[in-house]
Structure formats: structure tokens, C-alpha cells
Amino acid sequence: MQEQLSTLSIVVLAHQNQYYLKRCLHYLELFNFNATVLDSSQHAYRGPIPSNVCYQHLPETNYWEKVYIGVAQIKTEYVALLGVDDFYSYEGLVAACDFLSANSDYVSAAGDLIAIHQMDITKDIVYQTECAISHGIHYDHPDTEQRL
């Protein structure tokens, strides 16, 4: 288990994918921070829930309602949104929290993206560090409004 990351909570947004939800819960159990899972699936998840995870079944709730509900419940300084088919590295989360703590003029942090397409080992793994810049977002721009 990792060192306690008490300034961060994870909000997991789930919908109609019990396999990925089960895998995500197992992954979250390995980390020492609080997580909230908001599941809008028709049927509630019936598997084991780790002790650091609060599971809420919210059928017929749309994506943005789940984001609002999840963020409204957070008591920590930082929050990260996670899909059930995504993963964050612990080191990346620590680095993001450290960066935001040291740079009060920033409101968000982003890291590198590694995408593996459909679990197909015949395709390339994409490692992308310039994702935001390619979309016209410059996280290191000196003007704070340009970093949004």
C-alpha cells in the first residue's frame, strides 16, 4: 500500500460496465486515498467494495449529474475524475498534488497519456505528452487565462 495521500479524492464515474468496474475497484484498493464510485448502471454492482471506496448506485443519472454529485461530496483539497476503464499512476497523482500546492495560480494539472487500443497487442501503444497542446491548451503559458 502507498503512503497516505490525504489531500486527494478520486471520483469514479461508472455506467453499464460491471467488468471494468470490478477491475477499477481492485485497482483502487491498492492505493491509500479515498474514492467515490458513482454508478448509473441499470443494476447495482454486487461485488466486493474496498474499505477506501464509497459506492453509490444512481440509476438514470446522467454524466454531468454524477460529476456534480461526486464533486459536491469531496472534502479534500483536490479531486480527480476517473472512468472505470482508465488508470492514474500513484506517482502522477502525487506530482499533480505537489505541483498544485506549490503553484496557487494553477487550478488543474495534467499528465502524460498512455493509450492501449482495445487490448489489441498488434497495435501500437500511444504515449502522448503533447495532447493538450495539440488541442490549443498550453498548461505552461505565463497568462493564467490561457491555461484554462
PDB file of N, CA, C and O in Angstrom, residues 20-81:
ATOM      1  N   TYR A  20     -15.331  -3.725 -16.088  1.00  0.00           N
ATOM      2  CA  TYR A  20     -14.375  -2.639 -15.839  1.00  0.00           C
ATOM      3  C   TYR A  20     -14.529  -2.074 -14.428  1.00  0.00           C
ATOM      4  O   TYR A  20     -13.544  -1.676 -13.810  1.00  0.00           O
ATOM      5  N   LEU A  21     -15.744  -2.031 -13.924  1.00  0.00           N
ATOM      6  CA  LEU A  21     -15.955  -1.535 -12.557  1.00  0.00           C
ATOM      7  C   LEU A  21     -15.261  -2.453 -11.555  1.00  0.00           C
ATOM      8  O   LEU A  21     -14.572  -1.980 -10.639  1.00  0.00           O
ATOM      9  N   LYS A  22     -15.401  -3.754 -11.723  1.00  0.00           N
ATOM     10  CA  LYS A  22     -14.735  -4.707 -10.827  1.00  0.00           C
ATOM     11  C   LYS A  22     -13.216  -4.520 -10.875  1.00  0.00           C
ATOM     12  O   LYS A  22     -12.546  -4.474  -9.846  1.00  0.00           O
ATOM     13  N   ARG A  23     -12.674  -4.383 -12.070  1.00  0.00           N
ATOM     14  CA  ARG A  23     -11.238  -4.179 -12.241  1.00  0.00           C
ATOM     15  C   ARG A  23     -10.796  -2.850 -11.623  1.00  0.00           C
ATOM     16  O   ARG A  23      -9.762  -2.768 -10.957  1.00  0.00           O
ATOM     17  N   CYS A  24     -11.578  -1.806 -11.803  1.00  0.00           N
ATOM     18  CA  CYS A  24     -11.269  -0.489 -11.247  1.00  0.00           C
ATOM     19  C   CYS A  24     -11.275  -0.526  -9.721  1.00  0.00           C
ATOM     20  O   CYS A  24     -10.395   0.045  -9.066  1.00  0.00           O
ATOM     21  N   LEU A  25     -12.245  -1.210  -9.123  1.00  0.00           N
ATOM     22  CA  LEU A  25     -12.310  -1.314  -7.665  1.00  0.00           C
ATOM     23  C   LEU A  25     -11.096  -2.051  -7.116  1.00  0.00           C
ATOM     24  O   LEU A  25     -10.538  -1.669  -6.081  1.00  0.00           O
ATOM     25  N   HIS A  26     -10.678  -3.100  -7.799  1.00  0.00           N
ATOM     26  CA  HIS A  26      -9.475  -3.816  -7.378  1.00  0.00           C
ATOM     27  C   HIS A  26      -8.258  -2.892  -7.437  1.00  0.00           C
ATOM     28  O   HIS A  26      -7.423  -2.872  -6.531  1.00  0.00           O
ATOM     29  N   TYR A  27      -8.163  -2.108  -8.491  1.00  0.00           N
ATOM     30  CA  TYR A  27      -7.075  -1.149  -8.659  1.00  0.00           C
ATOM     31  C   TYR A  27      -7.100  -0.096  -7.543  1.00  0.00           C
ATOM     32  O   TYR A  27      -6.067   0.210  -6.945  1.00  0.00           O
ATOM     33  N   LEU A  28      -8.266   0.457  -7.232  1.00  0.00           N
ATOM     34  CA  LEU A  28      -8.373   1.491  -6.199  1.00  0.00           C
ATOM     35  C   LEU A  28      -8.010   0.968  -4.817  1.00  0.00           C
ATOM     36  O   LEU A  28      -7.518   1.712  -3.973  1.00  0.00           O
ATOM     37  N   GLU A  29      -8.232  -0.311  -4.591  1.00  0.00           N
ATOM     38  CA  GLU A  29      -7.917  -0.922  -3.305  1.00  0.00           C
ATOM     39  C   GLU A  29      -6.406  -0.875  -3.022  1.00  0.00           C
ATOM     40  O   GLU A  29      -5.979  -0.873  -1.871  1.00  0.00           O
ATOM     41  N   LEU A  30      -5.606  -0.802  -4.067  1.00  0.00           N
ATOM     42  CA  LEU A  30      -4.156  -0.793  -3.910  1.00  0.00           C
ATOM     43  C   LEU A  30      -3.614   0.541  -3.414  1.00  0.00           C
ATOM     44  O   LEU A  30      -2.479   0.624  -2.977  1.00  0.00           O
ATOM     45  N   PHE A  31      -4.421   1.588  -3.485  1.00  0.00           N
ATOM     46  CA  PHE A  31      -3.973   2.925  -3.132  1.00  0.00           C
ATOM     47  C   PHE A  31      -4.570   3.375  -1.810  1.00  0.00           C
ATOM     48  O   PHE A  31      -5.635   2.929  -1.405  1.00  0.00           O
ATOM     49  N   ASN A  32      -3.866   4.280  -1.167  1.00  0.00           N
ATOM     50  CA  ASN A  32      -4.292   4.750   0.143  1.00  0.00           C
ATOM     51  C   ASN A  32      -4.885   6.153   0.052  1.00  0.00           C
ATOM     52  O   ASN A  32      -4.345   7.101   0.600  1.00  0.00           O
ATOM     53  N   PHE A  33      -5.968   6.275  -0.692  1.00  0.00           N
ATOM     54  CA  PHE A  33      -6.733   7.509  -0.727  1.00  0.00           C
ATOM     55  C   PHE A  33      -8.197   7.146  -0.856  1.00  0.00           C
ATOM     56  O   PHE A  33      -8.546   6.016  -1.178  1.00  0.00           O
ATOM     57  N   ASN A  34      -9.046   8.114  -0.566  1.00  0.00           N
ATOM     58  CA  ASN A  34     -10.484   7.873  -0.624  1.00  0.00           C
ATOM     59  C   ASN A  34     -10.984   7.986  -2.058  1.00  0.00           C
ATOM     60  O   ASN A  34     -10.521   8.820  -2.828  1.00  0.00           O
ATOM     61  N   ALA A  35     -11.943   7.145  -2.380  1.00  0.00           N
ATOM     62  CA  ALA A  35     -12.562   7.177  -3.696  1.00  0.00           C
ATOM     63  C   ALA A  35     -14.070   7.031  -3.536  1.00  0.00           C
ATOM     64  O   ALA A  35     -14.550   6.371  -2.616  1.00  0.00           O
ATOM     65  N   THR A  36     -14.788   7.670  -4.443  1.00  0.00           N
ATOM     66  CA  THR A  36     -16.240   7.536  -4.505  1.00  0.00           C
ATOM     67  C   THR A  36     -16.590   7.032  -5.895  1.00  0.00           C
ATOM     68  O   THR A  36     -16.137   7.602  -6.891  1.00  0.00           O
ATOM     69  N   VAL A  37     -17.356   5.974  -5.961  1.00  0.00           N
ATOM     70  CA  VAL A  37     -17.811   5.436  -7.241  1.00  0.00           C
ATOM     71  C   VAL A  37     -19.280   5.801  -7.399  1.00  0.00           C
ATOM     72  O   VAL A  37     -20.110   5.483  -6.542  1.00  0.00           O
ATOM     73  N   LEU A  38     -19.593   6.482  -8.493  1.00  0.00           N
ATOM     74  CA  LEU A  38     -20.967   6.850  -8.819  1.00  0.00           C
ATOM     75  C   LEU A  38     -21.372   6.048 -10.047  1.00  0.00           C
ATOM     76  O   LEU A  38     -20.868   6.266 -11.142  1.00  0.00           O
ATOM     77  N   ASP A  39     -22.260   5.099  -9.836  1.00  0.00           N
ATOM     78  CA  ASP A  39     -22.627   4.122 -10.859  1.00  0.00           C
ATOM     79  C   ASP A  39     -24.057   4.358 -11.321  1.00  0.00           C
ATOM     80  O   ASP A  39     -25.001   4.183 -10.568  1.00  0.00           O
ATOM     81  N   SER A  40     -24.209   4.739 -12.585  1.00  0.00           N
ATOM     82  CA  SER A  40     -25.541   4.987 -13.135  1.00  0.00           C
ATOM     83  C   SER A  40     -26.070   3.793 -13.918  1.00  0.00           C
ATOM     84  O   SER A  40     -27.042   3.910 -14.666  1.00  0.00           O
ATOM     85  N   SER A  41     -25.472   2.642 -13.733  1.00  0.00           N
ATOM     86  CA  SER A  41     -25.925   1.425 -14.414  1.00  0.00           C
ATOM     87  C   SER A  41     -27.344   1.065 -13.980  1.00  0.00           C
ATOM     88  O   SER A  41     -27.791   1.420 -12.886  1.00  0.00           O
ATOM     89  N   GLN A  42     -28.025   0.324 -14.823  1.00  0.00           N
ATOM     90  CA  GLN A  42     -29.380  -0.108 -14.504  1.00  0.00           C
ATOM     91  C   GLN A  42     -29.401  -0.980 -13.250  1.00  0.00           C
ATOM     92  O   GLN A  42     -30.279  -0.848 -12.404  1.00  0.00           O
ATOM     93  N   HIS A  43     -28.409  -1.863 -13.128  1.00  0.00           N
ATOM     94  CA  HIS A  43     -28.330  -2.761 -11.976  1.00  0.00           C
ATOM     95  C   HIS A  43     -27.107  -2.421 -11.129  1.00  0.00           C
ATOM     96  O   HIS A  43     -26.023  -2.199 -11.667  1.00  0.00           O
ATOM     97  N   ALA A  44     -27.281  -2.415  -9.828  1.00  0.00           N
ATOM     98  CA  ALA A  44     -26.190  -2.086  -8.912  1.00  0.00           C
ATOM     99  C   ALA A  44     -25.107  -3.153  -8.951  1.00  0.00           C
ATOM    100  O   ALA A  44     -25.383  -4.335  -9.166  1.00  0.00           O
ATOM    101  N   TYR A  45     -23.887  -2.737  -8.710  1.00  0.00           N
ATOM    102  CA  TYR A  45     -22.746  -3.644  -8.608  1.00  0.00           C
ATOM    103  C   TYR A  45     -22.902  -4.472  -7.335  1.00  0.00           C
ATOM    104  O   TYR A  45     -23.188  -3.946  -6.264  1.00  0.00           O
ATOM    105  N   ARG A  46     -22.702  -5.790  -7.431  1.00  0.00           N
ATOM    106  CA  ARG A  46     -22.908  -6.693  -6.292  1.00  0.00           C
ATOM    107  C   ARG A  46     -21.615  -7.285  -5.737  1.00  0.00           C
ATOM    108  O   ARG A  46     -21.639  -8.063  -4.803  1.00  0.00           O
ATOM    109  N   GLY A  47     -20.486  -6.923  -6.324  1.00  0.00           N
ATOM    110  CA  GLY A  47     -19.210  -7.479  -5.888  1.00  0.00           C
ATOM    111  C   GLY A  47     -18.661  -6.769  -4.661  1.00  0.00           C
ATOM    112  O   GLY A  47     -19.280  -5.859  -4.108  1.00  0.00           O
ATOM    113  N   PRO A  48     -17.468  -7.173  -4.225  1.00  0.00           N
ATOM    114  CA  PRO A  48     -16.858  -6.564  -3.042  1.00  0.00           C
ATOM    115  C   PRO A  48     -16.453  -5.111  -3.313  1.00  0.00           C
ATOM    116  O   PRO A  48     -16.022  -4.767  -4.408  1.00  0.00           O
ATOM    117  N   ILE A  49     -16.604  -4.278  -2.281  1.00  0.00           N
ATOM    118  CA  ILE A  49     -16.230  -2.864  -2.338  1.00  0.00           C
ATOM    119  C   ILE A  49     -15.090  -2.652  -1.338  1.00  0.00           C
ATOM    120  O   ILE A  49     -15.258  -2.944  -0.152  1.00  0.00           O
ATOM    121  N   PRO A  50     -13.945  -2.148  -1.772  1.00  0.00           N
ATOM    122  CA  PRO A  50     -12.834  -1.908  -0.843  1.00  0.00           C
ATOM    123  C   PRO A  50     -13.222  -0.896   0.248  1.00  0.00           C
ATOM    124  O   PRO A  50     -14.096  -0.052   0.052  1.00  0.00           O
ATOM    125  N   SER A  51     -12.535  -0.958   1.369  1.00  0.00           N
ATOM    126  CA  SER A  51     -12.874  -0.095   2.504  1.00  0.00           C
ATOM    127  C   SER A  51     -12.598   1.380   2.237  1.00  0.00           C
ATOM    128  O   SER A  51     -13.200   2.239   2.878  1.00  0.00           O
ATOM    129  N   ASN A  52     -11.726   1.705   1.286  1.00  0.00           N
ATOM    130  CA  ASN A  52     -11.445   3.109   0.974  1.00  0.00           C
ATOM    131  C   ASN A  52     -12.347   3.666  -0.126  1.00  0.00           C
ATOM    132  O   ASN A  52     -12.151   4.784  -0.588  1.00  0.00           O
ATOM    133  N   VAL A  53     -13.364   2.889  -0.513  1.00  0.00           N
ATOM    134  CA  VAL A  53     -14.263   3.290  -1.602  1.00  0.00           C
ATOM    135  C   VAL A  53     -15.697   3.385  -1.094  1.00  0.00           C
ATOM    136  O   VAL A  53     -16.202   2.476  -0.440  1.00  0.00           O
ATOM    137  N   CYS A  54     -16.347   4.495  -1.428  1.00  0.00           N
ATOM    138  CA  CYS A  54     -17.782   4.672  -1.164  1.00  0.00           C
ATOM    139  C   CYS A  54     -18.508   4.454  -2.493  1.00  0.00           C
ATOM    140  O   CYS A  54     -18.291   5.185  -3.456  1.00  0.00           O
ATOM    141  N   TYR A  55     -19.342   3.419  -2.552  1.00  0.00           N
ATOM    142  CA  TYR A  55     -20.085   3.092  -3.776  1.00  0.00           C
ATOM    143  C   TYR A  55     -21.502   3.632  -3.667  1.00  0.00           C
ATOM    144  O   TYR A  55     -22.176   3.428  -2.661  1.00  0.00           O
ATOM    145  N   GLN A  56     -21.949   4.328  -4.714  1.00  0.00           N
ATOM    146  CA  GLN A  56     -23.324   4.829  -4.764  1.00  0.00           C
ATOM    147  C   GLN A  56     -23.948   4.431  -6.094  1.00  0.00           C
ATOM    148  O   GLN A  56     -23.409   4.742  -7.152  1.00  0.00           O
ATOM    149  N   HIS A  57     -25.083   3.755  -6.007  1.00  0.00           N
ATOM    150  CA  HIS A  57     -25.810   3.372  -7.208  1.00  0.00           C
ATOM    151  C   HIS A  57     -26.830   4.467  -7.509  1.00  0.00           C
ATOM    152  O   HIS A  57     -27.718   4.744  -6.708  1.00  0.00           O
ATOM    153  N   LEU A  58     -26.682   5.110  -8.670  1.00  0.00           N
ATOM    154  CA  LEU A  58     -27.532   6.240  -9.062  1.00  0.00           C
ATOM    155  C   LEU A  58     -28.112   5.992 -10.448  1.00  0.00           C
ATOM    156  O   LEU A  58     -27.742   6.662 -11.421  1.00  0.00           O
ATOM    157  N   PRO A  59     -29.034   5.029 -10.567  1.00  0.00           N
ATOM    158  CA  PRO A  59     -29.580   4.730 -11.894  1.00  0.00           C
ATOM    159  C   PRO A  59     -30.290   5.952 -12.479  1.00  0.00           C
ATOM    160  O   PRO A  59     -30.818   6.789 -11.744  1.00  0.00           O
ATOM    161  N   GLU A  60     -30.243   6.052 -13.789  1.00  0.00           N
ATOM    162  CA  GLU A  60     -30.887   7.135 -14.529  1.00  0.00           C
ATOM    163  C   GLU A  60     -30.279   8.505 -14.239  1.00  0.00           C
ATOM    164  O   GLU A  60     -30.908   9.532 -14.461  1.00  0.00           O
ATOM    165  N   THR A  61     -29.053   8.530 -13.744  1.00  0.00           N
ATOM    166  CA  THR A  61     -28.340   9.781 -13.529  1.00  0.00           C
ATOM    167  C   THR A  61     -27.380   9.970 -14.695  1.00  0.00           C
ATOM    168  O   THR A  61     -26.657   9.049 -15.059  1.00  0.00           O
ATOM    169  N   ASN A  62     -27.390  11.177 -15.290  1.00  0.00           N
ATOM    170  CA  ASN A  62     -26.508  11.375 -16.436  1.00  0.00           C
ATOM    171  C   ASN A  62     -25.090  11.732 -15.985  1.00  0.00           C
ATOM    172  O   ASN A  62     -24.827  11.936 -14.801  1.00  0.00           O
ATOM    173  N   TYR A  63     -24.199  11.796 -16.941  1.00  0.00           N
ATOM    174  CA  TYR A  63     -22.781  12.018 -16.667  1.00  0.00           C
ATOM    175  C   TYR A  63     -22.553  13.283 -15.843  1.00  0.00           C
ATOM    176  O   TYR A  63     -21.861  13.262 -14.820  1.00  0.00           O
ATOM    177  N   TRP A  64     -23.116  14.398 -16.270  1.00  0.00           N
ATOM    178  CA  TRP A  64     -22.863  15.677 -15.592  1.00  0.00           C
ATOM    179  C   TRP A  64     -23.494  15.722 -14.210  1.00  0.00           C
ATOM    180  O   TRP A  64     -22.945  16.352 -13.297  1.00  0.00           O
ATOM    181  N   GLU A  65     -24.617  15.066 -14.030  1.00  0.00           N
ATOM    182  CA  GLU A  65     -25.200  14.971 -12.681  1.00  0.00           C
ATOM    183  C   GLU A  65     -24.273  14.194 -11.757  1.00  0.00           C
ATOM    184  O   GLU A  65     -24.089  14.570 -10.596  1.00  0.00           O
ATOM    185  N   LYS A  66     -23.675  13.121 -12.273  1.00  0.00           N
ATOM    186  CA  LYS A  66     -22.725  12.344 -11.461  1.00  0.00           C
ATOM    187  C   LYS A  66     -21.511  13.186 -11.101  1.00  0.00           C
ATOM    188  O   LYS A  66     -21.035  13.134  -9.962  1.00  0.00           O
ATOM    189  N   VAL A  67     -20.995  13.950 -12.049  1.00  0.00           N
ATOM    190  CA  VAL A  67     -19.847  14.822 -11.753  1.00  0.00           C
ATOM    191  C   VAL A  67     -20.223  15.795 -10.641  1.00  0.00           C
ATOM    192  O   VAL A  67     -19.483  15.962  -9.666  1.00  0.00           O
ATOM    193  N   TYR A  68     -21.382  16.427 -10.753  1.00  0.00           N
ATOM    194  CA  TYR A  68     -21.821  17.400  -9.739  1.00  0.00           C
ATOM    195  C   TYR A  68     -21.985  16.734  -8.369  1.00  0.00           C
ATOM    196  O   TYR A  68     -21.496  17.235  -7.364  1.00  0.00           O
ATOM    197  N   ILE A  69     -22.656  15.597  -8.336  1.00  0.00           N
ATOM    198  CA  ILE A  69     -22.875  14.876  -7.074  1.00  0.00           C
ATOM    199  C   ILE A  69     -21.534  14.477  -6.456  1.00  0.00           C
ATOM    200  O   ILE A  69     -21.312  14.658  -5.260  1.00  0.00           O
ATOM    201  N   GLY A  70     -20.640  13.941  -7.262  1.00  0.00           N
ATOM    202  CA  GLY A  70     -19.353  13.483  -6.754  1.00  0.00           C
ATOM    203  C   GLY A  70     -18.498  14.608  -6.221  1.00  0.00           C
ATOM    204  O   GLY A  70     -17.967  14.536  -5.110  1.00  0.00           O
ATOM    205  N   VAL A  71     -18.360  15.675  -6.989  1.00  0.00           N
ATOM    206  CA  VAL A  71     -17.519  16.796  -6.566  1.00  0.00           C
ATOM    207  C   VAL A  71     -18.116  17.491  -5.341  1.00  0.00           C
ATOM    208  O   VAL A  71     -17.381  17.933  -4.458  1.00  0.00           O
ATOM    209  N   ALA A  72     -19.435  17.553  -5.251  1.00  0.00           N
ATOM    210  CA  ALA A  72     -20.085  18.196  -4.097  1.00  0.00           C
ATOM    211  C   ALA A  72     -19.804  17.452  -2.789  1.00  0.00           C
ATOM    212  O   ALA A  72     -19.852  18.051  -1.713  1.00  0.00           O
ATOM    213  N   GLN A  73     -19.491  16.176  -2.868  1.00  0.00           N
ATOM    214  CA  GLN A  73     -19.245  15.367  -1.662  1.00  0.00           C
ATOM    215  C   GLN A  73     -17.791  15.413  -1.195  1.00  0.00           C
ATOM    216  O   GLN A  73     -17.478  14.960  -0.100  1.00  0.00           O
ATOM    217  N   ILE A  74     -16.907  15.947  -1.996  1.00  0.00           N
ATOM    218  CA  ILE A  74     -15.479  15.909  -1.702  1.00  0.00           C
ATOM    219  C   ILE A  74     -15.122  16.870  -0.571  1.00  0.00           C
ATOM    220  O   ILE A  74     -15.531  18.017  -0.564  1.00  0.00           O
ATOM    221  N   LYS A  75     -14.335  16.374   0.356  1.00  0.00           N
ATOM    222  CA  LYS A  75     -13.876  17.178   1.488  1.00  0.00           C
ATOM    223  C   LYS A  75     -12.378  17.464   1.413  1.00  0.00           C
ATOM    224  O   LYS A  75     -11.840  18.197   2.229  1.00  0.00           O
ATOM    225  N   THR A  76     -11.684  16.869   0.443  1.00  0.00           N
ATOM    226  CA  THR A  76     -10.242  17.063   0.313  1.00  0.00           C
ATOM    227  C   THR A  76      -9.953  18.281  -0.561  1.00  0.00           C
ATOM    228  O   THR A  76     -10.833  18.811  -1.234  1.00  0.00           O
ATOM    229  N   GLU A  77      -8.692  18.679  -0.560  1.00  0.00           N
ATOM    230  CA  GLU A  77      -8.275  19.853  -1.319  1.00  0.00           C
ATOM    231  C   GLU A  77      -8.332  19.618  -2.829  1.00  0.00           C
ATOM    232  O   GLU A  77      -8.629  20.513  -3.599  1.00  0.00           O
ATOM    233  N   TYR A  78      -8.060  18.388  -3.257  1.00  0.00           N
ATOM    234  CA  TYR A  78      -8.000  18.069  -4.679  1.00  0.00           C
ATOM    235  C   TYR A  78      -8.905  16.890  -5.006  1.00  0.00           C
ATOM    236  O   TYR A  78      -9.161  16.035  -4.170  1.00  0.00           O
ATOM    237  N   VAL A  79      -9.363  16.880  -6.257  1.00  0.00           N
ATOM    238  CA  VAL A  79     -10.205  15.789  -6.743  1.00  0.00           C
ATOM    239  C   VAL A  79      -9.739  15.414  -8.148  1.00  0.00           C
ATOM    240  O   VAL A  79      -9.311  16.268  -8.919  1.00  0.00           O
ATOM    241  N   ALA A  80      -9.817  14.128  -8.454  1.00  0.00           N
ATOM    242  CA  ALA A  80      -9.524  13.636  -9.798  1.00  0.00           C
ATOM    243  C   ALA A  80     -10.718  12.802 -10.248  1.00  0.00           C
ATOM    244  O   ALA A  80     -11.237  11.987  -9.485  1.00  0.00           O
ATOM    245  N   LEU A  81     -11.163  13.022 -11.474  1.00  0.00           N
ATOM    246  CA  LEU A  81     -12.250  12.234 -12.048  1.00  0.00           C
ATOM    247  C   LEU A  81     -11.640  11.086 -12.827  1.00  0.00           C
ATOM    248  O   LEU A  81     -10.643  11.250 -13.529  1.00  0.00           O
TER     249      LEU A  81
END
